[in-house]
XYZ file of C-alpha atoms in Angstrom:
679
model
C 28.688 -15.717 62.746
C 26.805 -18.796 61.951
C 23.845 -17.967 63.980
C 23.474 -14.521 62.704
C 23.358 -16.151 59.131
C 20.611 -18.412 60.301
C 18.603 -15.720 61.891
C 18.837 -13.698 58.559
C 17.547 -16.617 56.751
C 14.708 -17.145 59.154
C 13.821 -13.621 58.799
C 13.708 -13.692 54.924
C 11.491 -16.790 55.050
C 9.090 -14.938 57.527
C 8.866 -12.092 55.258
C 8.070 -14.230 52.180
C 5.396 -15.840 54.304
C 3.921 -12.540 54.972
C 3.934 -11.367 51.441
C 2.231 -14.693 50.331
C -0.363 -14.003 53.023
C -0.934 -10.451 51.979
C -1.577 -11.568 48.377
C -3.928 -13.998 49.490
C -5.884 -11.452 51.460
C -5.872 -8.958 48.495
C -7.117 -11.769 46.170
C -9.722 -12.800 48.669
C -10.997 -9.101 49.039
C -11.060 -9.050 45.070
C -13.284 -11.975 44.897
C -15.602 -10.710 47.647
C -15.756 -7.440 45.645
C -16.567 -9.286 42.362
C -19.426 -11.399 44.318
C -20.781 -8.316 45.625
C -20.714 -6.593 42.381
C -22.449 -9.579 40.632
C -25.239 -9.526 43.541
C -25.866 -5.869 42.875
C -26.233 -6.423 39.143
C -28.666 -9.337 40.027
C -30.773 -7.348 42.314
C -30.764 -4.421 39.688
C -31.822 -7.012 37.118
C -34.756 -8.132 39.333
C -35.989 -4.547 40.179
C -35.997 -3.663 36.533
C -37.703 -7.006 35.380
C -41.247 -5.806 35.271
C -40.412 -2.775 33.176
C -38.883 -4.924 30.343
C -40.635 -4.558 27.097
C -39.700 -4.767 23.426
C -37.586 -1.753 23.331
C -36.072 -1.982 26.631
C -35.358 -5.644 27.390
C -32.345 -5.434 29.797
C -29.993 -8.400 29.929
C -27.085 -9.088 31.910
C -24.415 -8.220 29.101
C -25.900 -4.707 28.905
C -25.689 -4.306 32.653
C -22.102 -5.521 32.800
C -21.076 -3.296 29.970
C -22.562 -0.325 31.550
C -20.841 -1.241 34.701
C -17.497 -1.600 32.936
C -17.262 -5.246 33.276
C -16.820 -7.463 30.383
C -17.113 -11.084 30.472
C -18.789 -13.807 28.780
C -22.413 -14.377 29.251
C -23.163 -17.946 30.365
C -26.513 -19.239 31.745
C -25.915 -19.946 35.693
C -27.716 -22.716 37.680
C -30.090 -20.262 39.259
C -31.148 -19.056 35.859
C -31.702 -22.735 34.633
C -33.680 -23.218 37.977
C -35.567 -19.935 37.111
C -36.551 -21.067 33.804
C -37.852 -24.481 35.151
C -39.756 -22.763 37.840
C -41.659 -20.408 35.387
C -45.333 -20.153 36.620
C -48.078 -21.291 34.259
C -50.886 -18.694 33.791
C -54.329 -19.795 34.444
C -57.678 -18.055 34.034
C -58.191 -18.054 37.722
C -54.861 -15.904 37.979
C -55.910 -13.664 35.301
C -59.254 -13.187 36.940
C -57.924 -12.449 40.362
C -55.503 -9.766 38.879
C -58.369 -8.079 36.956
C -60.600 -8.112 40.049
C -57.812 -6.569 42.273
C -57.397 -3.930 39.756
C -60.794 -2.972 39.253
C -61.923 -2.896 42.829
C -58.707 -1.944 44.662
C -56.381 -0.483 41.870
C -53.372 -2.549 43.318
C -50.104 -1.817 41.660
C -48.885 -5.339 42.370
C -51.647 -6.693 40.354
C -51.084 -4.060 37.574
C -47.342 -5.358 37.391
C -48.345 -8.855 37.328
C -50.757 -8.515 34.586
C -48.223 -6.342 32.669
C -45.788 -9.194 33.030
C -48.228 -11.682 31.754
C -49.218 -9.249 28.778
C -45.388 -9.215 27.991
C -45.357 -13.026 27.989
C -48.582 -13.224 25.907
C -47.268 -10.574 23.442
C -43.876 -12.538 23.149
C -45.367 -15.949 23.406
C -43.629 -18.327 20.728
C -40.723 -15.912 19.982
C -37.450 -17.522 19.316
C -35.696 -15.221 21.756
C -32.453 -16.745 23.512
C -32.431 -14.923 26.843
C -35.890 -15.229 28.560
C -34.514 -15.824 32.219
C -36.034 -12.715 33.522
C -39.720 -13.655 32.430
C -41.445 -14.991 35.365
C -44.379 -16.607 33.703
C -44.251 -19.478 31.117
C -47.234 -21.269 29.162
C -50.747 -20.075 29.187
C -53.939 -21.511 28.010
C -55.787 -19.858 24.891
C -58.651 -18.642 27.259
C -56.003 -16.893 29.504
C -54.195 -15.332 26.762
C -57.628 -13.894 25.373
C -58.474 -12.616 28.794
C -55.190 -10.901 29.386
C -55.195 -9.376 25.715
C -58.786 -7.920 26.059
C -58.397 -6.676 29.573
C -54.996 -4.860 28.957
C -56.020 -3.314 25.385
C -59.413 -2.176 26.667
C -58.559 -1.016 30.245
C -54.988 -0.219 30.468
C -55.374 3.261 29.046
C -57.586 4.205 32.042
C -55.519 2.733 34.494
C -52.463 4.378 33.410
C -54.164 7.632 33.126
C -55.244 7.195 36.740
C -51.883 6.517 38.030
C -50.530 9.433 36.258
C -53.356 11.919 37.290
C -54.316 12.611 33.708
C -57.713 13.483 32.078
C -59.769 10.187 31.586
C -59.902 10.903 27.706
C -58.273 12.993 25.043
C -55.448 15.278 25.939
C -52.614 16.694 23.748
C -48.652 16.626 23.518
C -48.533 19.343 26.124
C -50.242 17.444 28.665
C -47.723 14.539 28.705
C -44.791 17.132 28.600
C -46.297 18.837 31.739
C -46.113 15.661 33.603
C -42.821 14.210 32.617
C -41.002 15.927 35.557
C -43.478 14.659 38.132
C -43.210 11.968 40.641
C -45.953 10.029 39.158
C -44.169 9.836 35.637
C -40.898 8.633 37.245
C -42.881 5.859 39.106
C -44.936 4.786 36.401
C -43.605 5.578 32.883
C -42.019 2.116 32.672
C -45.584 0.696 32.626
C -46.745 3.118 30.005
C -43.617 2.226 27.878
C -44.042 -1.515 28.406
C -47.767 -1.303 27.382
C -46.930 0.642 24.165
C -43.880 -1.399 23.236
C -45.495 -4.783 23.816
C -48.399 -3.926 21.883
C -46.322 -2.697 18.931
C -44.568 -6.114 18.959
C -47.862 -8.146 18.924
C -49.118 -5.784 16.151
C -46.210 -6.799 13.978
C -47.143 -10.552 14.801
C -50.605 -10.657 13.813
C -52.212 -11.828 10.832
C -56.001 -11.637 11.522
C -57.628 -8.373 10.177
C -60.259 -8.291 12.911
C -57.598 -8.828 15.686
C -55.360 -6.027 14.148
C -58.379 -3.681 13.867
C -59.360 -4.295 17.538
C -55.836 -3.706 18.685
C -55.301 -0.373 16.899
C -58.695 0.875 17.779
C -57.886 0.212 21.537
C -54.292 1.938 21.004
C -55.864 4.867 19.429
C -56.928 6.125 22.991
C -53.278 6.133 24.128
C -51.553 7.858 21.335
C -50.797 10.767 23.496
C -48.576 8.801 25.459
C -46.269 8.597 22.557
C -45.101 12.004 22.777
C -42.626 10.767 25.433
C -41.210 8.089 23.195
C -40.085 9.385 19.752
C -38.626 6.037 18.586
C -41.895 4.183 19.265
C -43.674 6.904 17.736
C -41.842 6.575 14.324
C -42.422 2.807 14.646
C -46.258 3.048 15.187
C -46.353 5.652 12.181
C -44.685 2.934 9.914
C -46.919 0.263 10.980
C -50.184 2.091 10.741
C -49.344 3.375 7.258
C -48.481 -0.201 6.275
C -51.872 -1.366 7.359
C -53.560 1.680 5.917
C -52.365 0.845 2.298
C -52.492 -2.849 2.323
C -55.259 -3.896 4.824
C -58.473 -5.388 3.923
C -62.086 -4.915 5.390
C -62.243 -2.185 8.217
C -58.507 -2.069 8.921
C -57.625 0.962 6.422
C -60.261 2.915 7.892
C -59.121 2.317 11.516
C -55.615 2.810 10.657
C -56.240 6.154 9.265
C -58.118 7.239 12.159
C -55.174 6.249 14.262
C -52.633 8.419 12.076
C -55.113 11.298 12.087
C -55.253 11.372 16.040
C -51.580 11.063 16.083
C -51.274 14.361 13.857
C -53.989 16.092 15.812
C -52.712 15.332 19.191
C -48.900 15.340 18.625
C -48.756 18.148 16.095
C -45.346 18.909 14.675
C -43.715 15.760 16.299
C -45.358 13.501 13.774
C -46.838 15.902 11.017
C -43.928 15.854 8.582
C -43.437 12.169 8.960
C -47.191 11.171 8.551
C -47.508 13.619 5.325
C -44.522 12.085 3.746
C -45.408 8.424 4.701
C -49.003 8.667 3.660
C -48.000 10.107 0.150
C -45.434 7.490 -0.180
C -47.810 4.677 0.873
C -50.429 6.078 -1.580
C -47.911 6.178 -4.474
C -46.905 2.599 -3.733
C -50.289 1.305 -3.839
C -51.716 3.005 -7.075
C -49.283 1.573 -9.806
C -51.812 -0.666 -11.112
C -55.550 0.076 -11.768
C -58.563 -2.192 -12.426
C -62.365 -2.049 -11.899
C -61.880 -3.659 -8.562
C -58.750 -1.685 -7.415
C -60.250 1.691 -8.660
C -62.548 2.241 -5.514
C -59.771 1.362 -3.134
C -57.350 3.851 -4.829
C -60.151 6.516 -4.741
C -60.453 5.779 -0.924
C -56.815 6.270 -0.383
C -56.575 9.594 -2.273
C -59.550 10.786 -0.180
C -57.636 9.864 3.079
C -54.465 11.690 1.995
C -56.671 14.878 1.318
C -58.350 14.434 4.619
C -55.144 14.277 6.632
C -53.697 17.298 4.896
C -56.690 19.110 6.291
C -55.067 18.938 9.779
C -52.506 21.560 9.062
C -53.066 23.097 5.436
C -50.182 25.352 5.794
C -47.638 22.550 6.531
C -49.371 20.356 3.942
C -48.800 23.198 1.351
C -44.979 22.718 1.685
C -45.137 19.000 1.108
C -47.633 19.437 -1.771
C -45.421 21.932 -3.447
C -42.342 19.627 -3.388
C -44.498 16.664 -4.658
C -46.040 18.593 -7.468
C -42.801 19.848 -8.550
C -41.578 16.396 -8.852
C -44.029 15.553 -11.304
C -43.275 18.939 -13.320
C -39.603 17.691 -13.566
C -40.829 14.448 -14.801
C -42.763 16.007 -17.467
C -40.110 18.521 -18.358
C -37.863 15.564 -19.033
C -40.245 14.005 -21.209
C -40.656 17.116 -23.327
C -36.819 17.730 -23.717
C -35.645 14.127 -24.188
C -38.844 12.849 -26.312
C -37.880 8.975 -25.808
C -40.100 6.013 -25.098
C -38.577 5.368 -21.854
C -39.014 9.075 -20.440
C -42.817 8.875 -22.036
C -43.606 5.765 -20.081
C -42.713 7.671 -16.794
C -45.499 10.110 -17.505
C -48.000 7.706 -19.155
C -48.236 5.341 -16.380
C -50.823 4.913 -13.613
C -48.533 6.050 -10.724
C -48.030 9.413 -12.449
C -51.770 9.828 -13.313
C -52.955 8.749 -9.908
C -50.616 11.438 -8.463
C -52.102 14.203 -10.669
C -55.550 12.893 -9.515
C -54.606 13.209 -6.069
C -53.465 16.825 -6.191
C -56.303 17.766 -8.410
C -58.619 16.566 -5.547
C -56.583 18.327 -2.948
C -56.716 21.743 -4.814
C -60.515 21.213 -5.412
C -61.041 20.284 -1.609
C -59.185 23.303 -0.299
C -59.725 25.721 -2.978
C -61.045 28.179 -0.463
C -57.619 28.038 1.518
C -55.284 30.615 0.982
C -52.471 28.099 1.383
C -53.659 25.682 -1.326
C -55.054 27.999 -3.880
C -51.725 29.069 -5.454
C -51.079 25.399 -6.415
C -53.929 25.431 -8.905
C -52.099 26.995 -11.783
C -48.856 24.980 -11.839
C -51.103 21.828 -11.393
C -53.286 22.995 -14.420
C -50.094 23.593 -16.796
C -48.620 20.125 -15.775
C -52.142 18.485 -16.563
C -52.252 20.285 -19.937
C -48.827 19.228 -20.973
C -49.392 15.593 -20.121
C -52.620 15.726 -22.172
C -50.797 17.026 -25.203
C -47.545 14.995 -24.799
C -48.460 12.232 -27.171
C -51.449 13.220 -29.119
C -52.598 9.913 -30.610
C -55.931 8.177 -30.451
C -54.491 5.145 -28.639
C -53.985 7.547 -25.560
C -57.673 8.943 -25.668
C -58.482 7.635 -22.164
C -55.529 9.264 -20.654
C -56.474 12.611 -22.576
C -60.024 12.477 -21.307
C -58.984 11.967 -17.617
C -56.893 14.990 -18.080
C -59.709 16.929 -19.306
C -61.849 15.849 -16.347
C -59.224 16.932 -13.898
C -59.172 20.330 -15.572
C -62.815 20.653 -15.335
C -62.972 19.917 -11.672
C -60.217 22.503 -10.825
C -61.987 24.988 -13.126
C -65.272 24.527 -11.194
C -63.778 24.599 -7.723
C -61.697 27.560 -8.264
C -63.923 29.665 -10.555
C -61.080 29.931 -13.035
C -61.550 29.794 -16.915
C -59.439 26.844 -18.133
C -59.718 26.255 -22.076
C -60.862 22.580 -21.783
C -62.958 23.052 -24.858
C -59.920 23.193 -27.203
C -58.542 20.031 -25.768
C -61.796 18.077 -26.114
C -62.539 19.290 -29.588
C -59.013 18.091 -30.757
C -59.849 14.681 -29.531
C -63.160 14.637 -31.312
C -61.576 15.638 -34.549
C -59.297 12.558 -34.631
C -59.614 10.700 -37.904
C -60.316 7.342 -35.908
C -63.462 8.670 -34.634
C -64.854 10.078 -38.056
C -64.483 6.787 -39.829
C -66.850 3.791 -39.864
C -65.819 1.074 -37.309
C -64.039 -1.757 -39.391
C -63.207 -3.928 -36.096
C -66.775 -4.956 -35.514
C -68.865 -4.140 -32.349
C -66.178 -5.211 -29.856
C -66.323 -5.309 -26.088
C -67.646 -2.399 -23.949
C -64.569 -0.185 -22.980
C -64.291 1.318 -19.246
C -62.210 4.417 -19.977
C -61.728 4.874 -16.207
C -59.522 1.812 -15.823
C -57.392 2.212 -18.916
C -54.679 4.813 -20.198
C -53.950 3.265 -23.553
C -55.969 1.184 -26.150
C -54.902 -1.513 -28.535
C -54.861 -0.751 -32.401
C -57.626 -3.298 -32.953
C -59.803 -1.538 -30.259
C -59.329 1.608 -32.095
C -61.511 0.370 -34.808
C -64.544 -1.092 -32.758
C -67.819 0.523 -32.659
C -68.054 0.178 -28.617
C -64.643 2.205 -28.342
C -65.846 5.039 -30.608
C -69.194 5.203 -29.025
C -67.371 5.374 -25.468
C -65.084 8.391 -26.724
C -67.629 10.498 -28.575
C -70.156 10.270 -25.567
C -67.453 10.883 -23.123
C -66.262 13.986 -24.964
C -69.844 15.356 -25.316
C -70.372 14.976 -21.596
C -67.161 16.680 -20.561
C -67.658 19.334 -22.928
C -71.238 20.133 -21.718
C -69.789 20.088 -18.282
C -67.220 22.785 -19.210
C -69.830 25.119 -20.998
C -72.399 24.617 -18.090
C -69.923 26.007 -15.748
C -70.063 29.306 -17.655
C -73.614 29.039 -18.773
C -74.539 31.968 -16.384
C -71.604 34.089 -17.624
C -72.412 37.482 -19.421
C -69.763 36.402 -22.130
C -71.369 33.016 -22.658
C -72.092 33.895 -26.295
C -68.551 34.868 -27.321
C -67.190 31.782 -25.111
C -69.342 29.243 -26.907
C -68.787 30.704 -30.570
C -65.728 28.530 -31.320
C -66.880 25.181 -29.849
C -70.275 25.649 -31.700
C -68.317 26.059 -35.100
C -66.226 23.093 -34.697
C -69.043 20.973 -33.446
C -71.132 21.812 -36.805
C -67.987 20.977 -38.840
C -67.806 17.591 -37.096
C -71.505 17.020 -37.639
C -70.806 17.613 -41.360
C -67.658 15.382 -41.522
C -68.553 12.306 -39.592
C -69.923 9.381 -41.435
C -71.643 7.933 -38.319
C -75.158 9.125 -37.968
C -75.722 8.376 -34.028
C -72.657 10.485 -33.377
C -74.086 13.330 -35.703
C -77.338 13.064 -33.632
C -75.622 13.396 -30.364
C -73.532 16.520 -31.447
C -76.609 18.213 -32.775
C -78.452 17.828 -29.487
C -75.442 19.309 -27.798
C -75.649 22.086 -30.241
C -79.272 22.907 -29.602
C -78.610 23.196 -25.837
C -75.799 25.655 -26.412
C -77.768 27.652 -28.884
C -80.765 27.636 -26.350
C -78.391 28.756 -23.434
C -76.978 31.633 -25.715
C -80.374 32.925 -26.239
C -81.187 32.542 -22.491
C -78.074 34.523 -21.629
C -78.567 37.234 -24.266
C -82.253 37.922 -23.174
C -80.854 38.568 -19.741
C -77.819 40.693 -20.751
C -79.874 42.949 -22.955
C -81.060 44.929 -20.042
C -77.694 45.431 -18.242
C -75.796 48.557 -18.126
C -72.364 47.834 -16.600
C -69.306 47.272 -18.681
C -67.412 43.976 -19.317
C -64.656 45.179 -16.892
C -66.926 46.102 -14.162
C -66.758 43.999 -11.083
C -70.582 43.857 -11.063
C -70.282 41.446 -14.065
C -69.196 38.690 -11.682
C -72.606 38.684 -9.984
C -74.544 38.461 -13.382
C -77.335 35.650 -13.028
C -76.086 34.695 -9.602
C -79.622 33.775 -8.201
C -80.159 31.693 -11.378
C -76.898 29.770 -10.963
C -77.784 28.671 -7.501
C -81.181 26.994 -8.710
C -79.352 25.682 -11.991
C -82.187 27.274 -14.547
C -80.008 27.485 -17.499
C -80.539 24.976 -20.566
C -77.028 23.626 -20.443
C -77.273 22.957 -16.548
C -80.499 20.859 -17.101
C -78.995 19.009 -20.021
C -75.791 18.292 -17.959
C -78.040 16.463 -15.224
C -79.434 14.075 -17.840
C -75.799 13.383 -19.161
C -74.637 12.528 -15.698
C -77.452 10.089 -15.033
C -76.482 8.422 -18.442
C -72.827 8.104 -17.415
C -73.822 6.702 -14.048
C -75.857 4.075 -15.623
C -73.156 3.183 -18.162
C -70.595 3.104 -15.179
C -72.903 0.756 -13.169
C -73.360 -1.597 -16.229
C -69.609 -1.591 -16.487
C -69.142 -2.506 -12.749
C -71.681 -5.204 -13.260
C -69.898 -6.689 -16.163
C -66.645 -6.571 -14.478
C -68.217 -8.569 -11.690
C -69.309 -11.179 -13.957
C -66.028 -11.356 -15.767
C -64.127 -13.466 -13.084
C -66.766 -16.072 -13.394
C -66.533 -16.238 -17.209
C -62.565 -16.127 -17.020
C -62.568 -19.224 -14.875
C -65.143 -20.985 -17.163
C -62.810 -20.212 -19.978
C -59.785 -21.234 -18.279
C -61.463 -24.686 -17.622
C -62.283 -24.997 -21.201
C -58.723 -24.220 -22.384
C -57.434 -26.896 -19.974
C -59.576 -29.513 -21.281
C -58.520 -28.539 -24.870
C -55.152 -28.744 -23.945
C -55.365 -32.108 -22.345
C -57.211 -33.224 -25.500
C -54.465 -31.806 -27.851
C -51.743 -33.429 -25.761
C -53.456 -36.892 -25.616
C -53.856 -36.575 -29.638
C -50.180 -35.612 -29.957
C -49.019 -38.638 -28.079
C -51.455 -40.956 -30.403
C -50.374 -39.176 -33.523
C -46.783 -39.511 -32.691
C -47.259 -43.421 -32.087
C -49.249 -44.091 -35.101
C -47.979 -41.551 -37.683
C -44.513 -42.129 -38.561
C -42.945 -40.148 -41.449
C -39.328 -40.684 -42.697
C -38.772 -37.555 -44.676
C -39.759 -34.167 -43.187
C -40.667 -31.193 -45.252
C -39.684 -28.115 -43.487
C -42.207 -25.107 -43.382
C -41.278 -21.525 -42.909
C -44.677 -20.861 -41.145
C -43.965 -21.517 -37.542
C -47.722 -21.033 -36.597
C -48.979 -23.878 -38.873
C -52.603 -24.304 -40.312
C -55.368 -23.736 -37.667
C -58.106 -25.235 -39.993
C -59.086 -28.970 -40.096
C -59.007 -29.320 -43.764
C -55.593 -29.051 -45.871
C -54.987 -25.734 -47.242
C -54.304 -24.852 -50.721
C -50.564 -23.909 -49.963
C -50.273 -27.357 -48.489
C -51.831 -29.044 -51.472
C -49.470 -27.110 -53.835
C -46.446 -28.088 -51.803
C -47.478 -31.973 -51.986
C -47.830 -31.383 -55.684
C -44.412 -29.871 -56.020
C -42.744 -32.319 -53.855
C -44.080 -35.148 -55.893
C -42.946 -33.635 -59.191
C -39.382 -33.368 -57.696
C -39.702 -37.116 -57.207
C -38.409 -37.286 -53.627
C -38.559 -40.788 -52.304
C -40.523 -41.179 -49.038
C -42.940 -43.573 -47.586
C -46.474 -43.163 -48.913
C -48.850 -41.152 -46.329
C -51.785 -39.037 -46.525
C -50.426 -36.121 -44.684
C -46.791 -34.548 -44.641
C -45.438 -33.551 -41.056
C -44.093 -30.191 -40.792
C -41.658 -28.794 -38.262
C -43.571 -26.331 -35.906
C -47.087 -27.744 -36.769
C -49.700 -27.010 -34.108
C -51.450 -29.567 -31.899
C -54.585 -29.296 -34.299
C -52.510 -30.385 -37.470
C -51.214 -33.380 -35.687
C -54.772 -34.241 -34.735
C -55.749 -34.059 -38.309
C -52.939 -36.428 -39.354
C -53.969 -38.756 -36.714
C -57.714 -38.819 -38.033
C -56.578 -39.280 -41.729
C -54.515 -42.280 -40.833
C -57.266 -43.888 -39.006
C -59.346 -43.363 -41.978
C -56.762 -44.903 -44.177
C -56.622 -47.986 -41.827
C -60.395 -48.313 -41.831
C -60.329 -48.291 -45.622
C -57.474 -50.879 -45.900
C -59.425 -53.106 -43.450
C -62.651 -52.926 -45.337
C -60.791 -53.871 -48.534
């Protein structure tokens, strides 16, 4: 019995040992599996190392999560050794890669230079995980060679690998090769090139370098059809440089955006159309003489881009013009200052200018022509929203826009009524009481101050501008068979203006315009005396068609002289505005010197002039003259009569006096000291 118990105990111990050995074997197999799994991940990482870029940087954490393994990422010894063993890129290495690519088109050399390109684009970045980068530091000459070679020649190299045409191509070209073996083998190079180039664009600050990079990338925009996320980012960056860049950068950026729209079509049309209008609005909120040309350039670019697809552009233009109409409707209904400011601001007016230019540019297009009528109604409503003389420049801009739309579409718009209402404002019929004043550039302002209204320069600018726009309007219809009837009411109101105005030079200006209107009426009446068709006959539209092409009418000839005069006036304004900054800096220096002198005089006056009792003054501005005023003398007499006890002094200190009054006190006290010393 005892032996049997022992055997049972020995048997149980053997079973336990076997169980322990089995667990050890299982744990050992798990460890081997984990090691193999980590080795696979490492091989996969090395295999994908050359395809890393801004968008597709692959790290160990992403690979572990994709494989279903979650563990904390810690740098291993191998990675630390890898970081310390990074190669330094030299110019000799870059030259050897470039020669191998040019002569033999070696794929290994392309991969090497693309790794170097990635290192150059990310050079100096504060990225935590750079264990997969093979290359480290590089000299400035090596950096320049890498950037110039890749940006200049990589497009042709990639096209050779993908068996694409050497230049050009559209979206369909890329879509057709996306299922081929070449694309599967080399698409990572394309994405690395575009992604790293985008990264370096966001880091650059030099305008010439940015322009060169975008100019080179313009050849490869067709590849962006395969990468929608990169496409959106490129559109955003190009629009930013287009709106805010200097030098040649806006032009280069616009050509890049235009190539995107032409080659990729519907993939980026909507985004580019919306984005470029939004960028235009954000850059036209303020206008001065120097920024006016830039805003006009931006508007021309928007109009040119919409030419790529007028049918798609019409949908966007309709929405944007409708937004302007809703703002105007709110102003007409609410009639508050806050709502009026939304309309009478540069952003709103420049948007009207943009769409007026678009309608004029595409007036022959069936898609854009229907926009002329709602836009005309909006402009007319804006001109009559606040009919005061202070908004004369704004109303004149509206009249100019209406004249442009009427000329391009061949549609009659009653612009003369708007101009004549402006001419009959009382501020233009009275003698100027504000002096000559500075020359006023009506193109760069929307509203004038009250003192400016009374100056001679402002009145002259207004009257001459009205005469020019009215002549432009009438000259458009100077070949119409109904010109005599059309010009009758404007002629009557111009004669009334000549009778009512008190300024002789304005009277001479309008009488000269009246003589040209009368001469044109006689010219048209002589021609229409021989016609036989009725007014509603379609043949009436071809009346004086040959004469119109040769601009023989008296009003057309007169308008040419007025345009020359307006051009001379604008040139003189531009010259004066160019000189203004120098004058302003000189004035600022003078003001600084005066302030320093005033501060010094204040300190001396405080030290030398001590007054026990202060007489408070209600005038916070104080006296600005060097001699005491009559009010001060009267206050001194009254205070002396009241018998207030105070220390004898020549001058009384006042609360809120200016620096000049303190200076005067100091001078008076000095004279008093000199008198006492002489005694």
